[in-house]
Amino acid sequence: MNAVALSGVLPSGFALPSLPYLVAVAAATLAVVAGLRRDRPAVSTRVVLALAPWMVLGSSLYVCYQLALFPDAVAPFFGSPVVYVTTFAVAGATWLVARRAGPSVPVVPALAAAGSLLAVPTVGAALYRGWTEQTLTLPWPLAAVAAAAVLTAATWAVVARVRPDDAATVGAAGVLAVFGHALDATSTTVGIDVLGYGEQTPLSAAIIEFAADLPTEPLLGTGWLFVLVKLALAAGVVALLADYVRELPSEGNLLLGVVAAVGLGPGVHNVVLFIAANPAGF
């Protein structure tokens, strides 16, 4: 695929760092992948949930990069998309260290705790920047989080009623995946319809632009269709993955984790960025 075609698919802000940074990230990632392939740790629902703080970490690191909070020497590790590879390398290395630390270390709780200990100060740094720059905004971004929680509960109730066996199979990992995409959708809607941001991903922007041309726009805004599409897709994909989880639990749960990450990551990024850096002050 040529560069012109790629420009219609990739979000704006997508840029690779210089070669030395790419080599360093690639080497670390390959080493971690080799270690994980050698150990072949089982990926359960608990592991997917333990990786959620790492998803938050990657997104908030990118927000800090956008806010220019990193020294120039290390900033290229945290641009998009390399920040997510960097985060994966650190998370994978942490997982391997926890597994090899001996039976006294509970691996999954240790993985979750390490991600949380890194994510909390990273989010805090972004919010502190908003406080000092007087661009801190809480009501609308937090409303997006609350709306995502309500929509997730409603969507999961439908999934559990229509496909009860599948809902039971994917469990909390499926709920996390639906919540991640709900948060991406609600935060995007708040950003566009209330806070004046634009959508960076062309495919998402096309749905939003289509909704903007509908007669419902004066009443419902432009993001409602995007919310419905995201919820329907997330619920459908999660239900379809249930058979995979039953047949190959580790591989199926790993794919569920990926589905969760591609929703939760952008959603958390939106919320943290909107809280920390909304110049309009809504």
mmCIF file of C-alpha atoms in Angstrom:
data_model
loop_
_atom_site.group_PDB
_atom_site.id
_atom_site.type_symbol
_atom_site.label_atom_id
_atom_site.label_comp_id
_atom_site.label_asym_id
_atom_site.label_seq_id
_atom_site.Cartn_x
_atom_site.Cartn_y
_atom_site.Cartn_z
ATOM 1 C CA MET A 1 0.000 0.000 0.000
ATOM 2 C CA ASN A 2 1.471 3.330 -1.009
ATOM 3 C CA ALA A 3 1.771 6.460 1.125
ATOM 4 C CA VAL A 4 -1.236 8.112 -0.484
ATOM 5 C CA ALA A 5 -3.462 5.163 0.354
ATOM 6 C CA LEU A 6 -2.135 4.994 3.870
ATOM 7 C CA SER A 7 -2.986 8.643 4.464
ATOM 8 C CA GLY A 8 -6.654 7.764 4.144
ATOM 9 C CA VAL A 9 -6.490 5.084 6.821
ATOM 10 C CA LEU A 10 -3.979 6.169 9.441
ATOM 11 C CA PRO A 11 -4.846 8.813 12.036
ATOM 12 C CA SER A 12 -3.121 12.162 11.920
ATOM 13 C CA GLY A 13 -0.173 12.405 14.291
ATOM 14 C CA PHE A 14 1.080 8.979 13.133
ATOM 15 C CA ALA A 15 4.849 9.326 12.778
ATOM 16 C CA LEU A 16 7.837 7.105 13.428
ATOM 17 C CA PRO A 17 10.876 8.303 15.411
ATOM 18 C CA SER A 18 14.407 8.358 14.022
ATOM 19 C CA LEU A 19 16.294 5.136 13.347
ATOM 20 C CA PRO A 20 18.212 4.859 16.668
ATOM 21 C CA TYR A 21 14.967 4.996 18.657
ATOM 22 C CA LEU A 22 13.296 2.518 16.327
ATOM 23 C CA VAL A 23 16.203 0.103 16.697
ATOM 24 C CA ALA A 24 16.125 0.382 20.497
ATOM 25 C CA VAL A 25 12.370 -0.222 20.690
ATOM 26 C CA ALA A 26 12.520 -3.043 18.148
ATOM 27 C CA ALA A 27 15.363 -4.777 20.003
ATOM 28 C CA ALA A 28 13.555 -4.552 23.340
ATOM 29 C CA THR A 29 10.302 -5.776 21.808
ATOM 30 C CA LEU A 30 11.942 -8.716 20.046
ATOM 31 C CA ALA A 31 13.663 -9.732 23.275
ATOM 32 C CA VAL A 32 10.366 -9.620 25.171
ATOM 33 C CA VAL A 33 8.514 -11.527 22.447
ATOM 34 C CA ALA A 34 11.250 -14.183 22.463
ATOM 35 C CA GLY A 35 10.926 -14.523 26.239
ATOM 36 C CA LEU A 36 7.141 -14.800 26.076
ATOM 37 C CA ARG A 37 7.335 -17.382 23.294
ATOM 38 C CA ARG A 38 9.767 -19.416 25.353
ATOM 39 C CA ASP A 39 7.656 -19.243 28.529
ATOM 40 C CA ARG A 40 4.272 -19.430 26.765
ATOM 41 C CA PRO A 41 2.340 -17.999 29.732
ATOM 42 C CA ALA A 42 -1.371 -18.721 29.743
ATOM 43 C CA VAL A 43 -3.559 -15.711 28.967
ATOM 44 C CA SER A 44 -6.673 -15.818 31.119
ATOM 45 C CA THR A 45 -9.424 -13.325 31.822
ATOM 46 C CA ARG A 46 -7.442 -12.228 34.896
ATOM 47 C CA VAL A 47 -4.405 -11.503 32.734
ATOM 48 C CA VAL A 48 -6.472 -9.384 30.327
ATOM 49 C CA LEU A 49 -7.805 -7.367 33.264
ATOM 50 C CA ALA A 50 -4.284 -7.048 34.685
ATOM 51 C CA LEU A 51 -3.170 -5.524 31.393
ATOM 52 C CA ALA A 52 -5.843 -2.792 31.563
ATOM 53 C CA PRO A 53 -3.625 -0.431 33.624
ATOM 54 C CA TRP A 54 -0.935 -0.838 30.972
ATOM 55 C CA MET A 55 -3.446 0.238 28.328
ATOM 56 C CA VAL A 56 -4.107 3.331 30.441
ATOM 57 C CA LEU A 57 -0.365 3.881 30.794
ATOM 58 C CA GLY A 58 0.317 3.810 27.062
ATOM 59 C CA SER A 59 -2.453 6.292 26.338
ATOM 60 C CA SER A 60 -1.474 8.681 29.115
ATOM 61 C CA LEU A 61 2.184 8.543 28.058
ATOM 62 C CA TYR A 62 1.085 9.714 24.623
ATOM 63 C CA VAL A 63 -0.890 12.555 26.198
ATOM 64 C CA CYS A 64 2.234 13.599 28.098
ATOM 65 C CA TYR A 65 4.135 13.506 24.814
ATOM 66 C CA GLN A 66 1.528 15.744 23.193
ATOM 67 C CA LEU A 67 1.838 18.143 26.133
ATOM 68 C CA ALA A 68 5.643 18.202 25.669
ATOM 69 C CA LEU A 69 6.327 16.907 29.183
ATOM 70 C CA PHE A 70 9.237 14.627 28.232
ATOM 71 C CA PRO A 71 12.875 15.702 27.748
ATOM 72 C CA ASP A 72 13.912 15.749 24.110
ATOM 73 C CA ALA A 73 16.281 12.814 24.626
ATOM 74 C CA VAL A 74 13.476 10.372 25.511
ATOM 75 C CA ALA A 75 10.404 11.993 23.931
ATOM 76 C CA PRO A 76 10.618 9.962 20.662
ATOM 77 C CA PHE A 77 9.850 6.783 22.629
ATOM 78 C CA PHE A 78 6.391 8.171 23.449
ATOM 79 C CA GLY A 79 5.035 9.463 20.152
ATOM 80 C CA SER A 80 2.351 7.641 18.180
ATOM 81 C CA PRO A 81 2.429 4.762 17.403
ATOM 82 C CA VAL A 82 5.764 3.829 18.983
ATOM 83 C CA VAL A 83 4.496 4.595 22.513
ATOM 84 C CA TYR A 84 2.287 1.511 22.391
ATOM 85 C CA VAL A 85 5.204 -0.690 21.367
ATOM 86 C CA THR A 86 7.300 0.845 24.143
ATOM 87 C CA THR A 87 4.535 0.124 26.636
ATOM 88 C CA PHE A 88 4.165 -3.444 25.388
ATOM 89 C CA ALA A 89 7.898 -4.039 25.820
ATOM 90 C CA VAL A 90 7.856 -2.786 29.410
ATOM 91 C CA ALA A 91 4.660 -4.695 30.242
ATOM 92 C CA GLY A 92 6.012 -7.893 28.717
ATOM 93 C CA ALA A 93 9.321 -7.546 30.542
ATOM 94 C CA THR A 94 7.442 -6.977 33.796
ATOM 95 C CA TRP A 95 5.374 -10.095 33.171
ATOM 96 C CA LEU A 96 8.495 -12.171 32.555
ATOM 97 C CA VAL A 97 10.251 -10.844 35.653
ATOM 98 C CA ALA A 98 7.194 -11.578 37.808
ATOM 99 C CA ARG A 99 6.958 -15.115 36.431
ATOM 100 C CA ARG A 100 10.605 -15.789 37.216
ATOM 101 C CA ALA A 101 10.654 -14.181 40.644
ATOM 102 C CA GLY A 102 9.568 -17.365 42.376
ATOM 103 C CA PRO A 103 6.356 -18.746 43.872
ATOM 104 C CA SER A 104 6.236 -16.017 46.507
ATOM 105 C CA VAL A 105 5.272 -13.441 43.848
ATOM 106 C CA PRO A 106 1.643 -13.586 42.595
ATOM 107 C CA VAL A 107 2.216 -13.010 38.900
ATOM 108 C CA VAL A 108 -1.100 -11.538 37.760
ATOM 109 C CA PRO A 109 -1.542 -9.160 40.736
ATOM 110 C CA ALA A 110 2.081 -8.082 40.326
ATOM 111 C CA LEU A 111 1.490 -7.332 36.639
ATOM 112 C CA ALA A 112 -1.606 -5.272 37.458
ATOM 113 C CA ALA A 113 0.095 -3.457 40.342
ATOM 114 C CA ALA A 114 3.145 -2.519 38.273
ATOM 115 C CA GLY A 115 0.965 -1.099 35.503
ATOM 116 C CA SER A 116 -1.079 0.862 38.015
ATOM 117 C CA LEU A 117 1.995 2.241 39.775
ATOM 118 C CA LEU A 118 3.273 3.557 36.451
ATOM 119 C CA ALA A 119 -0.088 4.769 35.124
ATOM 120 C CA VAL A 120 -1.153 6.807 38.158
ATOM 121 C CA PRO A 121 1.800 9.261 38.178
ATOM 122 C CA THR A 122 1.682 9.507 34.378
ATOM 123 C CA VAL A 123 -1.970 10.533 34.421
ATOM 124 C CA GLY A 124 -1.181 12.773 37.379
ATOM 125 C CA ALA A 125 1.566 14.551 35.430
ATOM 126 C CA ALA A 126 -0.854 15.358 32.623
ATOM 127 C CA LEU A 127 -3.503 16.605 35.031
ATOM 128 C CA TYR A 128 -0.965 18.686 36.954
ATOM 129 C CA ARG A 129 0.043 20.346 33.716
ATOM 130 C CA GLY A 130 -3.611 21.208 33.106
ATOM 131 C CA TRP A 131 -3.853 22.623 36.630
ATOM 132 C CA THR A 132 -0.788 24.830 36.245
ATOM 133 C CA GLU A 133 -1.793 26.005 32.756
ATOM 134 C CA GLN A 134 -5.407 26.597 33.834
ATOM 135 C CA THR A 135 -6.701 24.280 31.117
ATOM 136 C CA LEU A 136 -8.064 21.648 33.505
ATOM 137 C CA THR A 137 -11.581 20.545 32.557
ATOM 138 C CA LEU A 138 -13.513 17.900 34.498
ATOM 139 C CA PRO A 139 -17.307 17.856 33.911
ATOM 140 C CA TRP A 140 -17.618 16.830 30.261
ATOM 141 C CA PRO A 141 -14.769 14.289 30.133
ATOM 142 C CA LEU A 142 -16.062 12.658 33.316
ATOM 143 C CA ALA A 143 -19.557 12.679 31.830
ATOM 144 C CA ALA A 144 -18.129 10.683 28.910
ATOM 145 C CA VAL A 145 -16.772 8.111 31.361
ATOM 146 C CA ALA A 146 -20.122 7.856 33.143
ATOM 147 C CA ALA A 147 -21.980 7.524 29.846
ATOM 148 C CA ALA A 148 -19.584 4.787 28.744
ATOM 149 C CA ALA A 149 -20.244 2.870 31.957
ATOM 150 C CA VAL A 150 -24.030 3.110 31.504
ATOM 151 C CA LEU A 151 -23.853 2.125 27.824
ATOM 152 C CA THR A 152 -21.571 -0.797 28.643
ATOM 153 C CA ALA A 153 -24.018 -2.095 31.245
ATOM 154 C CA ALA A 154 -26.917 -1.798 28.815
ATOM 155 C CA THR A 155 -25.002 -3.372 25.930
ATOM 156 C CA TRP A 156 -23.741 -6.243 28.062
ATOM 157 C CA ALA A 157 -27.256 -6.901 29.360
ATOM 158 C CA VAL A 158 -28.360 -7.377 25.753
ATOM 159 C CA VAL A 159 -25.402 -9.640 24.954
ATOM 160 C CA ALA A 160 -26.032 -11.723 28.082
ATOM 161 C CA ARG A 161 -29.703 -12.095 27.169
ATOM 162 C CA VAL A 162 -29.202 -12.889 23.481
ATOM 163 C CA ARG A 163 -25.973 -14.916 23.777
ATOM 164 C CA PRO A 164 -25.784 -16.036 27.424
ATOM 165 C CA ASP A 165 -23.252 -18.824 26.840
ATOM 166 C CA ASP A 166 -20.946 -16.534 24.882
ATOM 167 C CA ALA A 167 -21.205 -13.797 27.514
ATOM 168 C CA ALA A 168 -20.311 -16.299 30.229
ATOM 169 C CA THR A 169 -17.349 -17.574 28.200
ATOM 170 C CA VAL A 170 -15.688 -14.209 27.588
ATOM 171 C CA GLY A 171 -16.618 -12.915 31.046
ATOM 172 C CA ALA A 172 -15.024 -9.764 32.409
ATOM 173 C CA ALA A 173 -12.571 -9.555 29.501
ATOM 174 C CA GLY A 174 -15.531 -9.134 27.174
ATOM 175 C CA VAL A 175 -17.023 -6.455 29.401
ATOM 176 C CA LEU A 176 -13.673 -4.622 29.372
ATOM 177 C CA ALA A 177 -13.593 -4.739 25.580
ATOM 178 C CA VAL A 178 -17.111 -3.318 25.288
ATOM 179 C CA PHE A 179 -16.334 -0.620 27.863
ATOM 180 C CA GLY A 180 -13.169 0.364 26.027
ATOM 181 C CA HIS A 181 -15.021 0.950 22.777
ATOM 182 C CA ALA A 182 -17.896 2.657 24.575
ATOM 183 C CA LEU A 183 -15.407 5.044 26.181
ATOM 184 C CA ASP A 184 -13.746 5.734 22.848
ATOM 185 C CA ALA A 185 -17.147 6.516 21.356
ATOM 186 C CA THR A 186 -18.526 8.691 24.154
ATOM 187 C CA SER A 187 -15.298 10.626 24.623
ATOM 188 C CA THR A 188 -15.049 11.225 20.878
ATOM 189 C CA THR A 189 -18.624 12.490 20.856
ATOM 190 C CA VAL A 190 -17.952 14.856 23.756
ATOM 191 C CA GLY A 191 -14.750 16.061 22.136
ATOM 192 C CA ILE A 192 -16.435 16.857 18.820
ATOM 193 C CA ASP A 193 -19.918 17.992 19.827
ATOM 194 C CA VAL A 194 -19.022 19.873 23.021
ATOM 195 C CA LEU A 195 -15.326 20.675 23.324
ATOM 196 C CA GLY A 196 -14.564 21.539 19.717
ATOM 197 C CA TYR A 197 -11.976 18.870 18.935
ATOM 198 C CA GLY A 198 -11.721 17.067 15.595
ATOM 199 C CA GLU A 199 -11.595 13.328 14.874
ATOM 200 C CA GLN A 200 -8.128 12.184 13.796
ATOM 201 C CA THR A 201 -9.003 8.760 12.385
ATOM 202 C CA PRO A 202 -10.393 9.021 8.832
ATOM 203 C CA LEU A 203 -12.742 6.030 9.071
ATOM 204 C CA SER A 204 -14.296 7.349 12.279
ATOM 205 C CA ALA A 205 -14.465 10.855 10.838
ATOM 206 C CA ALA A 206 -16.441 9.529 7.867
ATOM 207 C CA ILE A 207 -19.151 8.128 10.167
ATOM 208 C CA ILE A 208 -19.310 11.372 12.109
ATOM 209 C CA GLU A 209 -19.499 13.455 8.934
ATOM 210 C CA PHE A 210 -22.319 11.249 7.661
ATOM 211 C CA ALA A 211 -24.255 11.818 10.897
ATOM 212 C CA ALA A 212 -23.633 15.562 10.578
ATOM 213 C CA ASP A 213 -25.604 15.565 7.309
ATOM 214 C CA LEU A 214 -28.624 13.828 8.830
ATOM 215 C CA PRO A 215 -31.693 15.782 9.993
ATOM 216 C CA THR A 216 -31.015 14.531 13.534
ATOM 217 C CA GLU A 217 -27.905 16.719 13.840
ATOM 218 C CA PRO A 218 -29.561 19.751 15.515
ATOM 219 C CA LEU A 219 -31.050 17.522 18.205
ATOM 220 C CA LEU A 220 -28.510 14.708 18.683
ATOM 221 C CA GLY A 221 -25.279 16.223 17.389
ATOM 222 C CA THR A 222 -22.825 14.370 15.162
ATOM 223 C CA GLY A 223 -21.407 11.635 17.397
ATOM 224 C CA TRP A 224 -24.462 9.507 18.208
ATOM 225 C CA LEU A 225 -24.103 7.284 15.145
ATOM 226 C CA PHE A 226 -20.455 6.656 15.944
ATOM 227 C CA VAL A 227 -21.488 5.554 19.443
ATOM 228 C CA LEU A 228 -24.042 3.086 18.069
ATOM 229 C CA VAL A 229 -21.620 1.686 15.497
ATOM 230 C CA LYS A 230 -18.851 1.210 18.055
ATOM 231 C CA LEU A 231 -21.142 -0.503 20.550
ATOM 232 C CA ALA A 232 -22.616 -2.816 17.918
ATOM 233 C CA LEU A 233 -19.206 -3.749 16.541
ATOM 234 C CA ALA A 234 -17.678 -4.298 19.980
ATOM 235 C CA ALA A 235 -20.552 -6.481 21.164
ATOM 236 C CA GLY A 236 -20.570 -8.446 17.917
ATOM 237 C CA VAL A 237 -16.813 -9.064 17.888
ATOM 238 C CA VAL A 238 -16.777 -10.083 21.537
ATOM 239 C CA ALA A 239 -19.621 -12.556 20.986
ATOM 240 C CA LEU A 240 -17.915 -13.987 17.913
ATOM 241 C CA LEU A 241 -14.681 -14.504 19.855
ATOM 242 C CA ALA A 242 -16.423 -16.701 22.421
ATOM 243 C CA ASP A 243 -15.917 -19.862 20.349
ATOM 244 C CA TYR A 244 -12.239 -19.011 19.969
ATOM 245 C CA VAL A 245 -11.913 -18.559 23.727
ATOM 246 C CA ARG A 246 -13.602 -21.940 24.313
ATOM 247 C CA GLU A 247 -11.368 -23.769 21.842
ATOM 248 C CA LEU A 248 -8.065 -21.983 22.481
ATOM 249 C CA PRO A 249 -8.378 -20.037 25.753
ATOM 250 C CA SER A 250 -4.964 -18.326 25.720
ATOM 251 C CA GLU A 251 -5.150 -17.242 22.096
ATOM 252 C CA GLY A 252 -8.787 -16.221 22.407
ATOM 253 C CA ASN A 253 -8.226 -14.171 25.546
ATOM 254 C CA LEU A 254 -5.161 -12.566 23.979
ATOM 255 C CA LEU A 255 -7.275 -11.459 21.021
ATOM 256 C CA LEU A 256 -9.927 -10.177 23.429
ATOM 257 C CA GLY A 257 -7.186 -8.153 25.098
ATOM 258 C CA VAL A 258 -6.211 -6.662 21.745
ATOM 259 C CA VAL A 259 -9.848 -5.747 21.041
ATOM 260 C CA ALA A 260 -10.062 -4.126 24.479
ATOM 261 C CA ALA A 261 -6.815 -2.212 23.942
ATOM 262 C CA VAL A 262 -7.798 -0.673 20.610
ATOM 263 C CA GLY A 263 -10.899 0.756 22.297
ATOM 264 C CA LEU A 264 -9.694 1.561 25.807
ATOM 265 C CA GLY A 265 -6.448 3.106 24.609
ATOM 266 C CA PRO A 266 -8.005 5.837 22.441
ATOM 267 C CA GLY A 267 -10.800 6.329 24.970
ATOM 268 C CA VAL A 268 -8.455 6.942 27.883
ATOM 269 C CA HIS A 269 -6.290 9.146 25.680
ATOM 270 C CA ASN A 270 -9.285 11.306 24.835
ATOM 271 C CA VAL A 271 -10.431 11.634 28.445
ATOM 272 C CA VAL A 272 -7.002 12.491 29.863
ATOM 273 C CA LEU A 273 -6.252 14.937 27.044
ATOM 274 C CA PHE A 274 -9.623 16.649 27.333
ATOM 275 C CA ILE A 275 -9.259 17.004 31.110
ATOM 276 C CA ALA A 276 -5.691 18.303 30.933
ATOM 277 C CA ALA A 277 -5.665 20.494 27.882
ATOM 278 C CA ASN A 278 -9.034 21.965 26.968
ATOM 279 C CA PRO A 279 -8.382 25.648 26.277
ATOM 280 C CA ALA A 280 -12.105 26.400 26.093
ATOM 281 C CA GLY A 281 -12.511 25.658 29.794
ATOM 282 C CA PHE A 282 -15.907 23.932 29.580
#
